[in-house]
Amino acid sequence: MASSSTHFFVSSLVFLMISFFQPSSHQQLCHKDEYLALMQFKDSFVIERQASTRPKVDLWKSQGIDCCSWEGIWCDQNTSHVIHLDLSSSCLFGSINSSSSLFRLGHLQYLNLALNEFNFSKIPSAMGNLSSQLRALDVGNAIFSGELPSSIGMFSSLEYLDVSSCNLSGWVPPSIDLSFNSLKGSLPIPPLSILFYWVSGNMFSGEIPPQFCNMTSLQLLDLSQNNLSGTMLQCFGNLSSMLVLNLEGNNFHGPIPETWESGNKLKEIKMGKNNLQGRLPRSLRNCKVLEFLDLGNNKIEDTFPYWLGALPELRILILHSNRFHGTISIKVPEIDFLFPKLRIIDLSNNGFVGTLPIDLFARWNAMADLDEENATYLQVYKHHLMMNSFILPFQFPYSMTITNKGEKLEYAKILEIFKAIDFSCNKFEGEIPELVGNLKGLQLLNLSNNILDGQIPPALGYLTSLEALDLSQNKLTRRIPTQLTQLNFLEVFNVSHNHLTGPISKGQQFDTFENNSFDGNSGLCGMPLSRKCDYYNSENLPPPSSTSKGNEDSGLLAQFGWKLVLLGYGCGFLIGVVIGNIVFTRKREWFMKTFRIW
Ligand SMILES: *[C@@H]1O[C@H](CO)[C@@H](O)[C@H](O)[C@H]1NC(C)=O
Ligand SMILES: *[C@@H]1O[C@H](CO)[C@@H](O)[C@H](O)[C@H]1NC(C)=O
Ligand SMILES: *[C@@H]1O[C@H](CO)[C@@H](O)[C@H](O)[C@H]1NC(C)=O
Ligand SMILES: *[C@@H]1O[C@H](CO)[C@@H](O)[C@H](O)[C@H]1NC(C)=O
Ligand SMILES: *[C@@H]1O[C@H](CO)[C@@H](O)[C@H](O)[C@H]1NC(C)=O
Ligand SMILES: *[C@@H]1O[C@H](CO)[C@@H](O)[C@H](O)[C@H]1NC(C)=O
Ligand SMILES: *[C@@H]1O[C@H](CO)[C@@H](O)[C@H](O)[C@H]1NC(C)=O
Ligand SMILES: *[C@@H]1O[C@H](CO)[C@@H](O)[C@H](O)[C@H]1NC(C)=O
Ligand SMILES: *[C@@H]1O[C@H](CO)[C@@H](O)[C@H](O)[C@H]1NC(C)=O
Ligand SMILES: *[C@@H]1O[C@H](CO)[C@@H](O)[C@H](O)[C@H]1NC(C)=O
Ligand SMILES: *[C@@H]1O[C@H](CO)[C@@H](O)[C@H](O)[C@H]1NC(C)=O
Ligand SMILES: *[C@@H]1O[C@H](CO)[C@@H](O)[C@H](O)[C@H]1NC(C)=O
């Protein structure tokens, strides 16, 4: 539980020092008592040198007597007091107790001791001595043990606290905030000044205290993978600073908060894996900058929220495993765009009926784009000016769980270029429209477990980015179009349990599929199935080879601007695997932590 997957976003808060805040040489020297305190602090540790890291303290001696010019230290321009100490990743090994000279630096505003080894000592209670100036404390991934001292709860100016992955345990008095430990009890109430609050990956229980409604500075609230219960606070739609709201994986029940105020700044709402009921509040329409909405695995009963299509920034919509019903084919020709930036839509496991939505397929422009290779991730990014001495950019990559390539995968980060439609396990009927060939950026298309009939449209051959195509468990007929052999990245292909007939195409990726891709179609023949094709039966004539396309298709090819990608399947397969495997690791990514730019 403690090593939850979502927690690595903590590490992606990157501190960016702005160089012009460096003190210039003509300033007065640092205070002697602070100089001595720093030297003493340094000397209380063994420096455990590693090839990859250069301890900041190594340079101190050579940088002279003015501690304000030492690496990792910033002083107030006017008073010359040390206000900023960053000794993260400095190979410090040893214990800290309350007598440490560190606590003589009474003017500290920012303290970063992350990624050191404090030899399982407790976080000293004297940390509370820094309570009135300290505004940011980062001891993430530093090896401490025991409980957090209650004095940390008194930090009235604290805006940023990271004690993640510190192996802290035990009961916590309800006035402290923290994350990624094995904490239980009721949810601690952080100081009202807190900007980011995450307690994911703990075992907190009980209801969310109503005090959270008063945290008007809160930008990030992450309560995921706990055991919280009760209903959601109605005020969640009313917190004006909130960018990220993650309540996933708890035991919340009842309705989604009804009122989402216009002008809210929410970019991500995640409420999946709870027991939420009722329908979607129409005021979600007011979340004009929303990029990511995940309400999967609840008990929401509603019709398809086409009105969310008016959100100009919405990129990811996950509604799987709920009780949505009705048709999603809408006839609203007067609207030019609907879901203009949508890249990932997962409606699987609901009760949708009717035909596939031609009107929507025609408007999903982001899915139709074949992006250039671009390894950027979907994330919240915002510059947040925090103190007079540094800027804290707020970087928070989106994460999600979806089924791809036959497995439930947790994507800790989502590449911009990943585009997916999962409509599986509904009751969609009728033919698969040719227009789906328009969505050329798709990497995953899953229409399995519906009641689709007719033939597989040859236009699927235009989806040149496809890595997984699942049409299994439908009522599809006729032959598998040879055009599909041109999908160079196709790794998983499944047309099992349909009414397909004729020979299976050969060549390219099709040589890699096994017979369970084709199972349960009594009319299919040829490798990899054991049933041989009867060439005297005209129904079973071998299909034309993929390079000599039939006439009726070439018109379509031109229409969709098809460009043949002659990569060869070996290459395609390899790239497919690499791109497709940029998924989660459940371990904390230490290297992220060291990604602090000077
Ligand atoms: C330093 O002092 C000047 C003049 O007294 C003042 O304008 C400025 O805001 C001070 N700077 C800081 C960082 O306190
Ligand atoms: C680490 O802790 C152990 C046990 O408390 C102690 O024996 C050892 O001296 C400590 N090492 C340092 C460098 O403080
Ligand atoms: C605190 O640690 C120092 C060594 O770092 C040690 O000399 C001192 O006795 C310790 N004080 C207490 C109260 O444990
Ligand atoms: C912490 O503050 C108390 C009182 O404010 C003081 O007596 C004590 O010496 C301080 N601790 C350190 C390590 O400076
Ligand atoms: C974490 O702390 C517990 C005691 O609370 C200890 O048993 C365990 O060995 C520690 N784990 C690590 C990785 O340090
Ligand atoms: C929120 O703040 C207001 C005024 O500051 C106070 O009256 C109210 O009791 C607070 N609510 C909670 C739940 O703390
Ligand atoms: C979660 O909370 C419920 C009560 O709300 C309790 O019955 C259950 O045991 C808790 N589960 C865990 C794993 O702590
Ligand atoms: C939301 O805020 C408005 C004022 O901005 C207030 O009138 C309304 O009662 C609040 N709603 C909730 C549910 O807190
Ligand atoms: C990659 O995507 C980002 C964000 O969409 C964009 O700003 C950047 O220009 C793109 N880079 C390339 C090389 O296309
Ligand atoms: C398609 O969806 C079904 C049902 O949700 C799932 O079992 C299957 O593995 C998915 N196919 C792929 C290729 O991910
Ligand atoms: C295809 O789907 C069926 C069930 O619909 C499944 O049993 C089979 O393992 C799948 N095959 C592949 C290759 O994904
Ligand atoms: C599928 O292949 C396996 C061996 O890989 C074979 O035993 C089985 O009979 C084949 N099934 C069909 C339907 O061809």
mmCIF file of C-alpha atoms in Angstrom, residues 164-430:
data_model
loop_
_atom_site.group_PDB
_atom_site.id
_atom_site.type_symbol
_atom_site.label_atom_id
_atom_site.label_comp_id
_atom_site.label_asym_id
_atom_site.label_seq_id
_atom_site.Cartn_x
_atom_site.Cartn_y
_atom_site.Cartn_z
ATOM 1 C CA SER A 164 7.561 11.027 1.226
ATOM 2 C CA SER A 165 9.266 7.655 1.287
ATOM 3 C CA CYS A 166 10.885 8.336 4.605
ATOM 4 C CA ASN A 167 9.706 5.122 6.184
ATOM 5 C CA LEU A 168 7.738 7.001 8.765
ATOM 6 C CA SER A 169 5.102 5.049 10.598
ATOM 7 C CA GLY A 170 2.691 5.144 13.449
ATOM 8 C CA TRP A 171 -0.267 7.199 14.494
ATOM 9 C CA VAL A 172 -0.164 10.810 13.562
ATOM 10 C CA PRO A 173 -1.837 13.532 15.569
ATOM 11 C CA PRO A 174 -4.477 15.193 13.417
ATOM 12 C CA SER A 175 -2.578 18.359 12.697
ATOM 13 C CA ILE A 176 0.131 17.183 10.328
ATOM 14 C CA ASP A 177 0.262 16.367 6.682
ATOM 15 C CA LEU A 178 2.373 13.690 5.004
ATOM 16 C CA SER A 179 2.381 10.928 2.469
ATOM 17 C CA PHE A 180 3.661 7.528 1.429
ATOM 18 C CA ASN A 181 4.166 5.973 4.738
ATOM 19 C CA SER A 182 2.063 3.467 6.603
ATOM 20 C CA LEU A 183 -0.070 5.996 8.385
ATOM 21 C CA LYS A 184 -3.510 5.280 9.687
ATOM 22 C CA GLY A 185 -6.209 6.990 11.671
ATOM 23 C CA SER A 186 -8.238 9.938 10.617
ATOM 24 C CA LEU A 187 -7.030 12.332 7.992
ATOM 25 C CA PRO A 188 -4.560 14.864 9.421
ATOM 26 C CA ILE A 189 -5.534 18.468 8.997
ATOM 27 C CA PRO A 190 -2.731 20.497 7.508
ATOM 28 C CA PRO A 191 -2.095 24.167 8.155
ATOM 29 C CA LEU A 192 -4.510 26.301 6.152
ATOM 30 C CA SER A 193 -1.585 27.812 4.263
ATOM 31 C CA ILE A 194 -0.731 24.514 2.625
ATOM 32 C CA LEU A 195 -0.601 24.509 -1.150
ATOM 33 C CA PHE A 196 -0.070 20.847 -1.877
ATOM 34 C CA TYR A 197 -1.453 18.130 0.268
ATOM 35 C CA TRP A 198 -0.944 14.535 -0.491
ATOM 36 C CA VAL A 199 -1.448 11.585 1.732
ATOM 37 C CA SER A 200 -1.790 8.974 -0.965
ATOM 38 C CA GLY A 201 -0.530 5.506 -0.261
ATOM 39 C CA ASN A 202 -1.450 5.473 3.388
ATOM 40 C CA MET A 203 -4.273 3.808 5.275
ATOM 41 C CA PHE A 204 -6.217 6.741 6.545
ATOM 42 C CA SER A 205 -9.864 6.099 7.284
ATOM 43 C CA GLY A 206 -12.957 8.032 8.289
ATOM 44 C CA GLU A 207 -14.479 11.013 6.564
ATOM 45 C CA ILE A 208 -12.830 14.071 5.063
ATOM 46 C CA PRO A 209 -12.838 16.769 7.744
ATOM 47 C CA PRO A 210 -14.911 19.814 6.740
ATOM 48 C CA GLN A 211 -11.922 22.044 7.503
ATOM 49 C CA PHE A 212 -10.728 21.243 3.997
ATOM 50 C CA CYS A 213 -13.397 23.617 2.755
ATOM 51 C CA ASN A 214 -11.435 26.441 4.338
ATOM 52 C CA MET A 215 -8.182 25.647 2.545
ATOM 53 C CA THR A 216 -8.523 28.272 -0.076
ATOM 54 C CA SER A 217 -4.845 28.132 -1.126
ATOM 55 C CA LEU A 218 -4.924 24.438 -1.824
ATOM 56 C CA GLN A 219 -3.802 23.613 -5.356
ATOM 57 C CA LEU A 220 -3.326 19.901 -5.093
ATOM 58 C CA LEU A 221 -5.286 17.482 -2.992
ATOM 59 C CA ASP A 222 -4.361 13.844 -3.333
ATOM 60 C CA LEU A 223 -6.097 11.428 -1.013
ATOM 61 C CA SER A 224 -5.836 8.380 -3.364
ATOM 62 C CA GLN A 225 -5.207 4.764 -2.299
ATOM 63 C CA ASN A 226 -6.457 5.163 1.311
ATOM 64 C CA ASN A 227 -9.623 3.866 3.038
ATOM 65 C CA LEU A 228 -11.556 7.091 3.419
ATOM 66 C CA SER A 229 -15.331 6.883 3.489
ATOM 67 C CA GLY A 230 -18.438 8.988 3.695
ATOM 68 C CA THR A 231 -19.594 11.367 1.032
ATOM 69 C CA MET A 232 -17.490 13.897 -0.806
ATOM 70 C CA LEU A 233 -17.411 17.423 0.493
ATOM 71 C CA GLN A 234 -19.758 19.578 -1.554
ATOM 72 C CA CYS A 235 -17.207 22.364 -1.449
ATOM 73 C CA PHE A 236 -14.750 20.474 -3.658
ATOM 74 C CA GLY A 237 -16.311 22.115 -6.659
ATOM 75 C CA ASN A 238 -15.890 25.446 -4.968
ATOM 76 C CA LEU A 239 -12.217 25.610 -4.033
ATOM 77 C CA SER A 240 -10.941 28.361 -6.230
ATOM 78 C CA SER A 241 -7.220 27.519 -6.268
ATOM 79 C CA MET A 242 -7.519 23.794 -6.828
ATOM 80 C CA LEU A 243 -5.735 22.390 -9.890
ATOM 81 C CA VAL A 244 -5.596 18.712 -9.074
ATOM 82 C CA LEU A 245 -8.211 16.783 -7.143
ATOM 83 C CA ASN A 246 -7.464 13.116 -6.691
ATOM 84 C CA LEU A 247 -9.833 11.109 -4.505
ATOM 85 C CA GLU A 248 -9.356 7.824 -6.301
ATOM 86 C CA GLY A 249 -9.443 4.450 -4.637
ATOM 87 C CA ASN A 250 -11.304 5.144 -1.432
ATOM 88 C CA ASN A 251 -14.716 4.140 -0.161
ATOM 89 C CA PHE A 252 -16.595 7.310 -0.914
ATOM 90 C CA HIS A 253 -20.266 6.933 -1.692
ATOM 91 C CA GLY A 254 -23.133 9.204 -2.595
ATOM 92 C CA PRO A 255 -23.220 11.810 -5.318
ATOM 93 C CA ILE A 256 -20.437 13.724 -7.010
ATOM 94 C CA PRO A 257 -20.480 17.294 -5.632
ATOM 95 C CA GLU A 258 -23.275 19.085 -7.458
ATOM 96 C CA THR A 259 -21.852 22.553 -7.853
ATOM 97 C CA TRP A 260 -18.705 23.248 -9.838
ATOM 98 C CA GLU A 261 -18.239 26.977 -9.816
ATOM 99 C CA SER A 262 -17.442 28.702 -13.051
ATOM 100 C CA GLY A 263 -13.944 30.097 -13.185
ATOM 101 C CA ASN A 264 -12.485 27.131 -11.335
ATOM 102 C CA LYS A 265 -8.936 26.134 -12.255
ATOM 103 C CA LEU A 266 -9.285 22.373 -12.097
ATOM 104 C CA LYS A 267 -7.163 20.520 -14.603
ATOM 105 C CA GLU A 268 -7.549 17.058 -13.225
ATOM 106 C CA ILE A 269 -10.422 15.363 -11.412
ATOM 107 C CA LYS A 270 -9.952 11.760 -10.406
ATOM 108 C CA MET A 271 -12.668 10.040 -8.423
ATOM 109 C CA GLY A 272 -12.363 6.527 -9.814
ATOM 110 C CA LYS A 273 -12.607 3.338 -7.776
ATOM 111 C CA ASN A 274 -15.163 4.505 -5.259
ATOM 112 C CA ASN A 275 -18.876 3.874 -4.846
ATOM 113 C CA LEU A 276 -20.173 7.120 -6.240
ATOM 114 C CA GLN A 277 -23.789 7.142 -7.330
ATOM 115 C CA GLY A 278 -26.231 9.367 -9.092
ATOM 116 C CA ARG A 279 -25.676 11.231 -12.318
ATOM 117 C CA LEU A 280 -22.949 13.543 -13.510
ATOM 118 C CA PRO A 281 -23.514 17.081 -12.275
ATOM 119 C CA ARG A 282 -24.097 19.238 -15.324
ATOM 120 C CA SER A 283 -22.078 22.017 -13.734
ATOM 121 C CA LEU A 284 -18.909 20.055 -14.578
ATOM 122 C CA ARG A 285 -19.379 22.036 -17.766
ATOM 123 C CA ASN A 286 -17.928 24.945 -15.793
ATOM 124 C CA CYS A 287 -14.548 23.256 -15.546
ATOM 125 C CA LYS A 288 -13.349 25.073 -18.612
ATOM 126 C CA VAL A 289 -9.696 24.167 -18.247
ATOM 127 C CA LEU A 290 -10.263 20.547 -17.293
ATOM 128 C CA GLU A 291 -7.891 18.185 -19.096
ATOM 129 C CA PHE A 292 -8.412 14.905 -17.316
ATOM 130 C CA LEU A 293 -11.612 13.401 -15.917
ATOM 131 C CA ASP A 294 -11.534 9.907 -14.455
ATOM 132 C CA LEU A 295 -14.706 8.563 -12.866
ATOM 133 C CA GLY A 296 -14.141 4.890 -13.705
ATOM 134 C CA ASN A 297 -15.284 2.091 -11.419
ATOM 135 C CA ASN A 298 -18.201 3.743 -9.705
ATOM 136 C CA LYS A 299 -21.964 3.356 -9.894
ATOM 137 C CA ILE A 300 -22.805 6.441 -11.873
ATOM 138 C CA GLU A 301 -26.071 6.210 -13.820
ATOM 139 C CA ASP A 302 -26.397 8.587 -16.681
ATOM 140 C CA THR A 303 -26.536 8.997 -20.422
ATOM 141 C CA PHE A 304 -23.469 9.825 -22.471
ATOM 142 C CA PRO A 305 -22.193 13.255 -21.354
ATOM 143 C CA TYR A 306 -21.790 14.724 -24.834
ATOM 144 C CA TRP A 307 -22.017 18.128 -23.161
ATOM 145 C CA LEU A 308 -18.501 17.552 -21.833
ATOM 146 C CA GLY A 309 -17.518 17.882 -25.488
ATOM 147 C CA ALA A 310 -17.735 21.615 -25.011
ATOM 148 C CA LEU A 311 -14.726 21.558 -22.687
ATOM 149 C CA PRO A 312 -12.007 22.861 -24.959
ATOM 150 C CA GLU A 313 -9.084 21.301 -23.098
ATOM 151 C CA LEU A 314 -10.425 17.866 -22.211
ATOM 152 C CA ARG A 315 -7.874 15.260 -23.242
ATOM 153 C CA ILE A 316 -8.707 12.182 -21.243
ATOM 154 C CA LEU A 317 -12.182 10.918 -20.367
ATOM 155 C CA ILE A 318 -12.468 7.708 -18.376
ATOM 156 C CA LEU A 319 -15.949 6.504 -17.511
ATOM 157 C CA HIS A 320 -15.449 2.756 -17.598
ATOM 158 C CA SER A 321 -17.286 0.331 -15.336
ATOM 159 C CA ASN A 322 -20.268 2.454 -14.409
ATOM 160 C CA ARG A 323 -23.941 2.344 -15.278
ATOM 161 C CA PHE A 324 -24.006 4.653 -18.253
ATOM 162 C CA HIS A 325 -26.703 3.816 -20.788
ATOM 163 C CA GLY A 326 -28.398 5.003 -23.936
ATOM 164 C CA THR A 327 -26.877 5.834 -27.262
ATOM 165 C CA ILE A 328 -23.785 7.938 -27.865
ATOM 166 C CA SER A 329 -24.573 8.651 -31.498
ATOM 167 C CA ILE A 330 -25.773 12.174 -31.453
ATOM 168 C CA LYS A 331 -27.051 14.271 -34.276
ATOM 169 C CA VAL A 332 -25.916 17.801 -33.622
ATOM 170 C CA PRO A 333 -24.633 18.967 -36.999
ATOM 171 C CA GLU A 334 -24.621 22.615 -35.987
ATOM 172 C CA ILE A 335 -21.745 22.099 -33.553
ATOM 173 C CA ASP A 336 -18.398 22.242 -35.276
ATOM 174 C CA PHE A 337 -16.320 20.707 -32.605
ATOM 175 C CA LEU A 338 -16.946 18.306 -29.818
ATOM 176 C CA PHE A 339 -14.116 17.019 -27.650
ATOM 177 C CA PRO A 340 -11.569 18.847 -29.844
ATOM 178 C CA LYS A 341 -8.540 17.724 -27.826
ATOM 179 C CA LEU A 342 -9.757 14.336 -26.682
ATOM 180 C CA ARG A 343 -7.035 11.695 -26.950
ATOM 181 C CA ILE A 344 -8.148 8.923 -24.691
ATOM 182 C CA ILE A 345 -11.721 7.815 -24.127
ATOM 183 C CA ASP A 346 -12.624 4.735 -22.129
ATOM 184 C CA LEU A 347 -16.334 3.914 -21.999
ATOM 185 C CA SER A 348 -15.857 0.171 -21.502
ATOM 186 C CA ASN A 349 -18.126 -1.855 -19.282
ATOM 187 C CA ASN A 350 -21.255 0.228 -19.390
ATOM 188 C CA GLY A 351 -24.680 -0.202 -20.912
ATOM 189 C CA PHE A 352 -24.328 1.936 -24.019
ATOM 190 C CA VAL A 353 -26.421 0.879 -27.017
ATOM 191 C CA GLY A 354 -26.972 1.921 -30.610
ATOM 192 C CA THR A 355 -24.527 2.477 -33.415
ATOM 193 C CA LEU A 356 -21.000 3.766 -33.142
ATOM 194 C CA PRO A 357 -20.918 7.569 -33.238
ATOM 195 C CA ILE A 358 -20.022 8.713 -36.748
ATOM 196 C CA ASP A 359 -20.668 12.309 -35.724
ATOM 197 C CA LEU A 360 -18.123 12.097 -32.953
ATOM 198 C CA PHE A 361 -15.515 10.215 -34.957
ATOM 199 C CA ALA A 362 -15.745 12.998 -37.507
ATOM 200 C CA ARG A 363 -14.966 15.636 -34.904
ATOM 201 C CA TRP A 364 -12.245 14.083 -32.795
ATOM 202 C CA ASN A 365 -9.499 16.121 -34.331
ATOM 203 C CA ALA A 366 -6.796 15.282 -31.820
ATOM 204 C CA MET A 367 -7.237 11.599 -32.533
ATOM 205 C CA ALA A 368 -7.118 12.251 -36.253
ATOM 206 C CA ASP A 369 -3.749 13.960 -35.973
ATOM 207 C CA LEU A 370 -0.668 11.938 -36.603
ATOM 208 C CA ASP A 371 1.642 13.743 -34.233
ATOM 209 C CA GLU A 372 5.308 13.937 -34.823
ATOM 210 C CA GLU A 373 7.336 11.767 -32.541
ATOM 211 C CA ASN A 374 7.197 13.807 -29.364
ATOM 212 C CA ALA A 375 8.096 12.384 -26.015
ATOM 213 C CA THR A 376 6.273 14.978 -23.941
ATOM 214 C CA TYR A 377 3.916 13.839 -21.242
ATOM 215 C CA LEU A 378 0.465 15.097 -20.430
ATOM 216 C CA GLN A 379 0.793 17.025 -17.229
ATOM 217 C CA VAL A 380 -0.219 20.013 -15.203
ATOM 218 C CA TYR A 381 2.445 22.606 -15.462
ATOM 219 C CA LYS A 382 2.313 25.922 -13.763
ATOM 220 C CA HIS A 383 4.844 28.407 -12.576
ATOM 221 C CA HIS A 384 4.180 29.241 -9.033
ATOM 222 C CA LEU A 385 6.113 32.113 -7.606
ATOM 223 C CA MET A 386 6.708 31.117 -4.088
ATOM 224 C CA MET A 387 9.371 32.993 -2.205
ATOM 225 C CA ASN A 388 11.527 35.993 -2.787
ATOM 226 C CA SER A 389 14.435 33.687 -3.534
ATOM 227 C CA PHE A 390 13.097 30.985 -5.783
ATOM 228 C CA ILE A 391 10.370 29.837 -8.075
ATOM 229 C CA LEU A 392 8.623 26.571 -7.613
ATOM 230 C CA PRO A 393 7.366 25.223 -10.887
ATOM 231 C CA PHE A 394 4.568 22.812 -10.308
ATOM 232 C CA GLN A 395 4.787 19.767 -12.526
ATOM 233 C CA PHE A 396 2.348 17.007 -12.160
ATOM 234 C CA PRO A 397 2.130 14.258 -14.784
ATOM 235 C CA TYR A 398 -1.206 12.575 -15.334
ATOM 236 C CA SER A 399 -1.542 8.893 -14.620
ATOM 237 C CA MET A 400 -4.257 6.371 -15.370
ATOM 238 C CA THR A 401 -5.151 2.719 -15.449
ATOM 239 C CA ILE A 402 -6.575 1.266 -18.638
ATOM 240 C CA THR A 403 -6.609 -2.088 -20.370
ATOM 241 C CA ASN A 404 -4.208 -2.227 -23.279
ATOM 242 C CA LYS A 405 -2.782 -5.194 -25.159
ATOM 243 C CA GLY A 406 -4.902 -7.490 -23.066
ATOM 244 C CA GLU A 407 -3.566 -6.333 -19.737
ATOM 245 C CA LYS A 408 -4.693 -3.837 -17.185
ATOM 246 C CA LEU A 409 -1.865 -1.333 -17.210
ATOM 247 C CA GLU A 410 -1.103 1.514 -14.946
ATOM 248 C CA TYR A 411 0.389 4.405 -16.853
ATOM 249 C CA ALA A 412 2.349 6.495 -14.385
ATOM 250 C CA LYS A 413 2.887 8.975 -17.189
ATOM 251 C CA ILE A 414 0.979 9.392 -20.401
ATOM 252 C CA LEU A 415 2.739 10.317 -23.601
ATOM 253 C CA GLU A 416 1.043 13.048 -25.601
ATOM 254 C CA ILE A 417 0.990 10.775 -28.603
ATOM 255 C CA PHE A 418 -0.900 7.996 -26.850
ATOM 256 C CA LYS A 419 -4.432 7.929 -28.243
ATOM 257 C CA ALA A 420 -6.983 5.316 -27.434
ATOM 258 C CA ILE A 421 -10.632 4.360 -27.749
ATOM 259 C CA ASP A 422 -12.025 1.633 -25.539
ATOM 260 C CA PHE A 423 -15.722 0.967 -26.122
ATOM 261 C CA SER A 424 -15.534 -2.698 -25.141
ATOM 262 C CA CYS A 425 -18.207 -4.499 -23.120
ATOM 263 C CA ASN A 426 -21.224 -2.451 -24.125
ATOM 264 C CA LYS A 427 -24.077 -3.204 -26.486
ATOM 265 C CA PHE A 428 -23.045 -1.246 -29.530
ATOM 266 C CA GLU A 429 -24.587 -2.608 -32.720
ATOM 267 C CA GLY A 430 -24.556 -2.051 -36.450
#
